Tab-separated table of C-alpha atoms in Angstrom:
chain	number	residue	atom	x	y	z
A	1269	UNK	CA	0.000	0.000	0.000
A	1270	UNK	CA	1.478	3.333	-1.051
A	1271	UNK	CA	1.666	5.982	1.657
A	1272	UNK	CA	2.734	9.603	1.536
A	1273	UNK	CA	3.680	11.614	4.620
A	1274	UNK	CA	4.385	15.330	4.792
A	1275	UNK	CA	6.886	16.684	7.298
A	1276	UNK	CA	8.222	20.106	8.181
A	1277	UNK	CA	7.726	23.091	10.480
A	1278	UNK	CA	4.176	24.011	11.368
A	1279	UNK	CA	5.042	27.653	11.949
A	1280	UNK	CA	7.033	29.942	9.667
A	1281	UNK	CA	7.746	33.629	10.127
A	1282	UNK	CA	6.756	36.141	7.446
A	1283	UNK	CA	9.413	36.702	4.760
A	1284	UNK	CA	11.100	33.399	5.585
A	1285	UNK	CA	11.142	30.153	3.585
A	1286	UNK	CA	8.581	27.405	3.979
A	1287	UNK	CA	10.144	23.960	3.534
A	1288	UNK	CA	8.275	20.662	3.429
A	1289	UNK	CA	9.234	17.108	2.561
A	1290	UNK	CA	7.012	14.259	1.408
A	1291	UNK	CA	8.230	10.737	2.130
A	1292	UNK	CA	6.834	8.002	-0.096
A	1293	UNK	CA	6.589	4.442	1.205
A	1294	UNK	CA	5.220	1.270	-0.326
A	1295	UNK	CA	6.318	2.238	-3.823
A	1296	UNK	CA	9.219	3.780	-5.681
A	1297	UNK	CA	9.309	7.447	-6.547
A	1298	UNK	CA	11.542	6.457	-9.464
A	1299	UNK	CA	8.681	5.595	-11.776
A	1300	UNK	CA	7.706	6.889	-15.182
A	1301	UNK	CA	4.069	6.294	-14.299
A	1302	UNK	CA	3.635	9.159	-11.846
A	1303	UNK	CA	4.042	12.840	-11.158
A	1304	UNK	CA	4.649	13.891	-7.554
A	1305	UNK	CA	2.631	16.944	-6.635
A	1306	UNK	CA	1.955	19.526	-3.985
A	1307	UNK	CA	-1.500	20.974	-3.348
A	1308	UNK	CA	-2.541	23.416	-0.634
A	1309	UNK	CA	-5.756	24.533	1.010
A	1310	UNK	CA	-6.053	27.732	3.081
A	1311	UNK	CA	-8.303	27.304	6.127
A	1312	UNK	CA	-11.938	27.279	5.041
A	1313	UNK	CA	-11.058	27.734	1.381
A	1314	UNK	CA	-10.589	25.660	-1.759
A	1315	UNK	CA	-7.766	23.575	-3.166
A	1316	UNK	CA	-4.873	25.144	-5.032
A	1317	UNK	CA	-2.486	23.140	-7.207
A	1318	UNK	CA	1.103	24.191	-6.440
A	1319	UNK	CA	3.263	22.150	-8.787
A	1320	UNK	CA	4.795	18.780	-9.563
A	1321	UNK	CA	8.123	17.042	-9.988
A	1322	UNK	CA	8.894	13.992	-12.121
A	1323	UNK	CA	11.496	11.492	-10.917
A	1324	UNK	CA	13.958	12.885	-13.483
A	1325	UNK	CA	13.747	16.272	-11.764
A	1326	UNK	CA	11.509	17.873	-14.372
A	1327	UNK	CA	9.053	20.286	-12.785
A	1328	UNK	CA	6.089	22.451	-13.566
A	1329	UNK	CA	4.771	25.136	-11.258
A	1330	UNK	CA	1.622	27.155	-10.771
A	1331	UNK	CA	2.464	30.415	-12.566
A	1332	UNK	CA	1.182	32.432	-9.607
A	1333	UNK	CA	3.827	30.842	-7.338
A	1334	UNK	CA	6.614	30.208	-9.816
A	1335	UNK	CA	8.865	33.078	-8.748
A	1336	UNK	CA	8.987	31.823	-5.140
A	1337	UNK	CA	8.749	28.072	-5.588
A	1338	UNK	CA	11.161	25.168	-5.890
A	1339	UNK	CA	10.033	21.544	-5.966
A	1340	UNK	CA	12.725	18.868	-6.035
A	1341	UNK	CA	13.090	15.108	-5.789
A	1342	UNK	CA	15.579	12.851	-3.959
A	1343	UNK	CA	15.204	9.389	-5.419
A	1344	UNK	CA	17.773	7.911	-3.021
A	1345	UNK	CA	15.522	8.791	-0.093
A	1346	UNK	CA	12.212	8.265	-1.938
A	1347	UNK	CA	11.268	11.827	-1.067
A	1348	UNK	CA	10.258	15.017	-2.791
A	1349	UNK	CA	10.287	18.504	-1.350
A	1350	UNK	CA	8.808	21.966	-1.583
A	1351	UNK	CA	10.445	25.294	-0.815
A	1352	UNK	CA	8.433	28.506	-0.918
A	1353	UNK	CA	10.310	31.720	-0.262
A	1354	UNK	CA	9.199	35.113	1.051
A	1355	UNK	CA	6.060	33.757	2.665
A	1356	UNK	CA	3.181	35.889	3.909
A	1357	UNK	CA	0.013	35.153	5.848
A	1358	UNK	CA	-1.626	34.293	2.519
A	1359	UNK	CA	0.563	31.174	2.390
A	1360	UNK	CA	-1.025	29.796	5.557
A	1361	UNK	CA	-2.654	26.534	4.490
A	1362	UNK	CA	-2.845	22.794	4.826
A	1363	UNK	CA	-0.229	21.467	2.431
A	1364	UNK	CA	-0.810	18.080	0.802
A	1365	UNK	CA	1.563	15.946	-1.192
A	1366	UNK	CA	0.000	13.571	-3.698
A	1367	UNK	CA	0.797	11.050	-6.415
A	1368	UNK	CA	-0.681	11.765	-9.834
A	1369	UNK	CA	-0.865	9.175	-12.590
A	1370	UNK	CA	0.938	9.733	-15.889
A	1371	UNK	CA	0.096	8.117	-19.174
A	1372	UNK	CA	1.762	8.422	-22.539
A	1373	UNK	CA	0.646	7.712	-26.073
A	1374	UNK	CA	1.375	9.072	-29.514
A	1375	UNK	CA	4.693	10.445	-28.152
A	1376	UNK	CA	2.884	12.753	-25.702
A	1377	UNK	CA	2.302	12.342	-21.982
A	1378	UNK	CA	-0.678	13.413	-19.932
A	1379	UNK	CA	-1.668	13.410	-16.311
A	1380	UNK	CA	-4.298	11.194	-14.790
A	1381	UNK	CA	-5.792	11.538	-11.347
A	1382	UNK	CA	-4.334	11.862	-7.852
A	1383	UNK	CA	-4.652	8.382	-6.392
A	1384	UNK	CA	-2.711	8.728	-3.162
A	1385	UNK	CA	-2.510	11.732	-0.853
A	1386	UNK	CA	-0.693	12.547	2.330
A	1387	UNK	CA	-2.785	13.430	5.358
A	1388	UNK	CA	-1.866	17.089	4.972
A	1389	UNK	CA	0.103	19.354	7.263
A	1390	UNK	CA	-0.961	22.787	8.467
A	1391	UNK	CA	1.636	25.493	7.989
A	1392	UNK	CA	0.920	28.811	9.647
A	1393	UNK	CA	2.782	31.957	8.649
A	1394	UNK	CA	2.933	34.247	11.633
A	1395	UNK	CA	5.445	36.206	13.656
B	730	UNK	CA	-4.850	32.735	-15.688
B	731	UNK	CA	-7.107	29.780	-16.401
B	732	UNK	CA	-10.163	29.254	-14.211
B	733	UNK	CA	-12.770	26.576	-13.617
B	734	UNK	CA	-16.099	27.881	-12.332
B	735	UNK	CA	-18.365	25.918	-9.994
B	736	UNK	CA	-21.490	26.930	-8.062
B	737	UNK	CA	-20.638	27.540	-4.387
B	738	UNK	CA	-23.387	25.281	-3.109
B	739	UNK	CA	-25.946	22.675	-4.115
B	740	UNK	CA	-28.617	21.285	-1.854
B	741	UNK	CA	-30.826	18.210	-2.337
B	742	UNK	CA	-32.964	15.899	-0.239
B	743	UNK	CA	-31.855	12.291	0.288
B	744	UNK	CA	-32.698	10.175	-2.744
B	745	UNK	CA	-32.782	13.102	-5.129
B	746	UNK	CA	-30.333	13.702	-7.948
B	747	UNK	CA	-27.588	16.232	-7.356
B	748	UNK	CA	-25.831	17.889	-10.273
B	749	UNK	CA	-22.672	19.942	-9.884
B	750	UNK	CA	-21.322	21.831	-12.874
B	751	UNK	CA	-17.848	23.011	-13.814
B	752	UNK	CA	-17.244	25.525	-16.562
B	753	UNK	CA	-13.933	26.079	-18.322
B	754	UNK	CA	-12.842	27.231	-21.762
B	755	UNK	CA	-10.453	24.302	-22.299
B	756	UNK	CA	-12.888	21.569	-21.259
B	757	UNK	CA	-13.878	20.733	-24.855
B	758	UNK	CA	-10.332	19.401	-25.324
B	759	UNK	CA	-9.214	18.539	-21.776
B	760	UNK	CA	-10.519	15.958	-19.354
B	761	UNK	CA	-12.317	16.903	-16.171
B	762	UNK	CA	-11.714	15.184	-12.869
B	763	UNK	CA	-13.906	15.342	-9.789
B	764	UNK	CA	-12.716	15.100	-6.186
B	765	UNK	CA	-14.805	14.648	-3.062
B	766	UNK	CA	-13.472	16.129	0.162
B	767	UNK	CA	-15.114	15.440	3.475
B	768	UNK	CA	-14.383	17.584	6.482
B	769	UNK	CA	-10.835	17.178	7.770
B	770	UNK	CA	-9.881	14.623	5.127
B	771	UNK	CA	-7.777	14.562	1.996
B	772	UNK	CA	-9.704	14.624	-1.292
B	773	UNK	CA	-10.720	11.418	-3.058
B	774	UNK	CA	-11.256	11.089	-6.808
B	775	UNK	CA	-14.795	10.085	-7.761
B	776	UNK	CA	-14.679	10.674	-11.543
B	777	UNK	CA	-11.742	10.841	-13.948
B	778	UNK	CA	-11.411	11.347	-17.692
B	779	UNK	CA	-14.820	13.093	-17.707
B	780	UNK	CA	-16.863	9.937	-17.252
B	781	UNK	CA	-14.841	7.122	-15.662
B	782	UNK	CA	-15.399	5.930	-12.120
B	783	UNK	CA	-12.510	4.487	-10.084
B	784	UNK	CA	-13.013	1.144	-8.434
B	785	UNK	CA	-14.713	1.470	-5.085
B	786	UNK	CA	-16.734	4.541	-6.017
B	787	UNK	CA	-20.497	3.888	-5.907
B	788	UNK	CA	-22.357	3.674	-9.195
B	789	UNK	CA	-24.554	6.608	-8.206
B	790	UNK	CA	-21.615	8.875	-9.102
B	791	UNK	CA	-21.352	9.678	-12.810
B	792	UNK	CA	-19.767	12.319	-14.978
B	793	UNK	CA	-20.442	13.939	-18.303
B	794	UNK	CA	-18.953	16.691	-20.394
B	795	UNK	CA	-20.335	18.768	-23.219
B	796	UNK	CA	-18.571	21.755	-24.695
B	797	UNK	CA	-17.202	23.975	-21.952
B	798	UNK	CA	-19.288	22.348	-19.204
B	799	UNK	CA	-18.481	19.252	-17.178
B	800	UNK	CA	-21.085	17.833	-14.815
B	801	UNK	CA	-20.890	15.544	-11.816
B	802	UNK	CA	-24.175	13.753	-11.161
B	803	UNK	CA	-25.043	11.908	-7.961
B	804	UNK	CA	-28.160	9.862	-8.598
B	805	UNK	CA	-30.032	9.141	-5.406
B	806	UNK	CA	-27.793	11.250	-3.195
B	807	UNK	CA	-27.237	9.949	0.324
B	808	UNK	CA	-26.438	11.755	3.538
B	809	UNK	CA	-22.897	10.378	3.429
B	810	UNK	CA	-22.349	12.169	0.110
B	811	UNK	CA	-22.387	15.514	1.900
B	812	UNK	CA	-18.984	16.992	1.145
B	813	UNK	CA	-17.127	19.577	-0.877
B	814	UNK	CA	-16.648	18.656	-4.523
B	815	UNK	CA	-13.894	20.047	-6.710
B	816	UNK	CA	-13.444	19.784	-10.441
B	817	UNK	CA	-9.872	19.668	-11.727
B	818	UNK	CA	-8.439	20.048	-15.175
B	819	UNK	CA	-5.770	21.832	-17.147
B	820	UNK	CA	-5.541	24.801	-19.440
B	821	UNK	CA	-5.111	24.383	-23.186
B	822	UNK	CA	-1.338	23.903	-22.790
B	823	UNK	CA	-1.891	20.738	-20.792
B	824	UNK	CA	0.612	21.803	-18.156
B	825	UNK	CA	-1.123	24.269	-15.868
B	826	UNK	CA	-3.459	22.309	-13.615
B	827	UNK	CA	-6.241	24.090	-11.805
B	828	UNK	CA	-8.983	23.251	-9.323
B	829	UNK	CA	-12.415	24.779	-9.478
B	830	UNK	CA	-13.501	26.827	-6.490
B	831	UNK	CA	-15.427	23.923	-5.003
B	832	UNK	CA	-19.110	23.178	-4.414
B	833	UNK	CA	-20.528	22.366	-1.008
B	834	UNK	CA	-23.136	19.625	-1.377
B	835	UNK	CA	-25.760	19.480	1.346
B	836	UNK	CA	-28.013	16.434	1.555
B	837	UNK	CA	-30.855	16.896	4.032
């Protein structure tokens, strides 16, 4: 059974960097069949897709966060990570990591659905 | 930036049919996905590729898509279906994923 678990500080000061790690167990992150994604949800609000990393290190980010965001993968540890710089109170949210299916045909690749999620971790930006 | 538009809320009585819509300019060419999120839990996919239902999802959940509108239908909604529902898709580039704003389904 695949499991994902987020870890990192629950409290970050404004203007500092938010760092989270997602540890994957029960399956290898080194797979061409999946993207590894981050999604967040501010308290009482909707879901926001943050970005993904492929096991090769290829990434794609939400354009609204791109200038502050780095998502990376460590295949040796079966982990992927998120770093968001210059945080403000607007970055306060539950952060989820998730596995998203990937399928390829006719020399193009497309995403499928998120089939496994972490439990989510609340990160509060406050002084 | 690309947006998917959902109604904020839908309310039905138990046993009735609930329909939740999602509007987006790229939907004629991009699949819609639907996620159910119950309070305090991570989302769960209930429909993918517009119309497909993952194993373990009750048959009362179905999806359709026509033009710029995708629809999640819950036929014979039950109290346990009360949740927030989010559509999910991508813009015309296929790279920029986006969630709709979410629809709170009330069954009472």
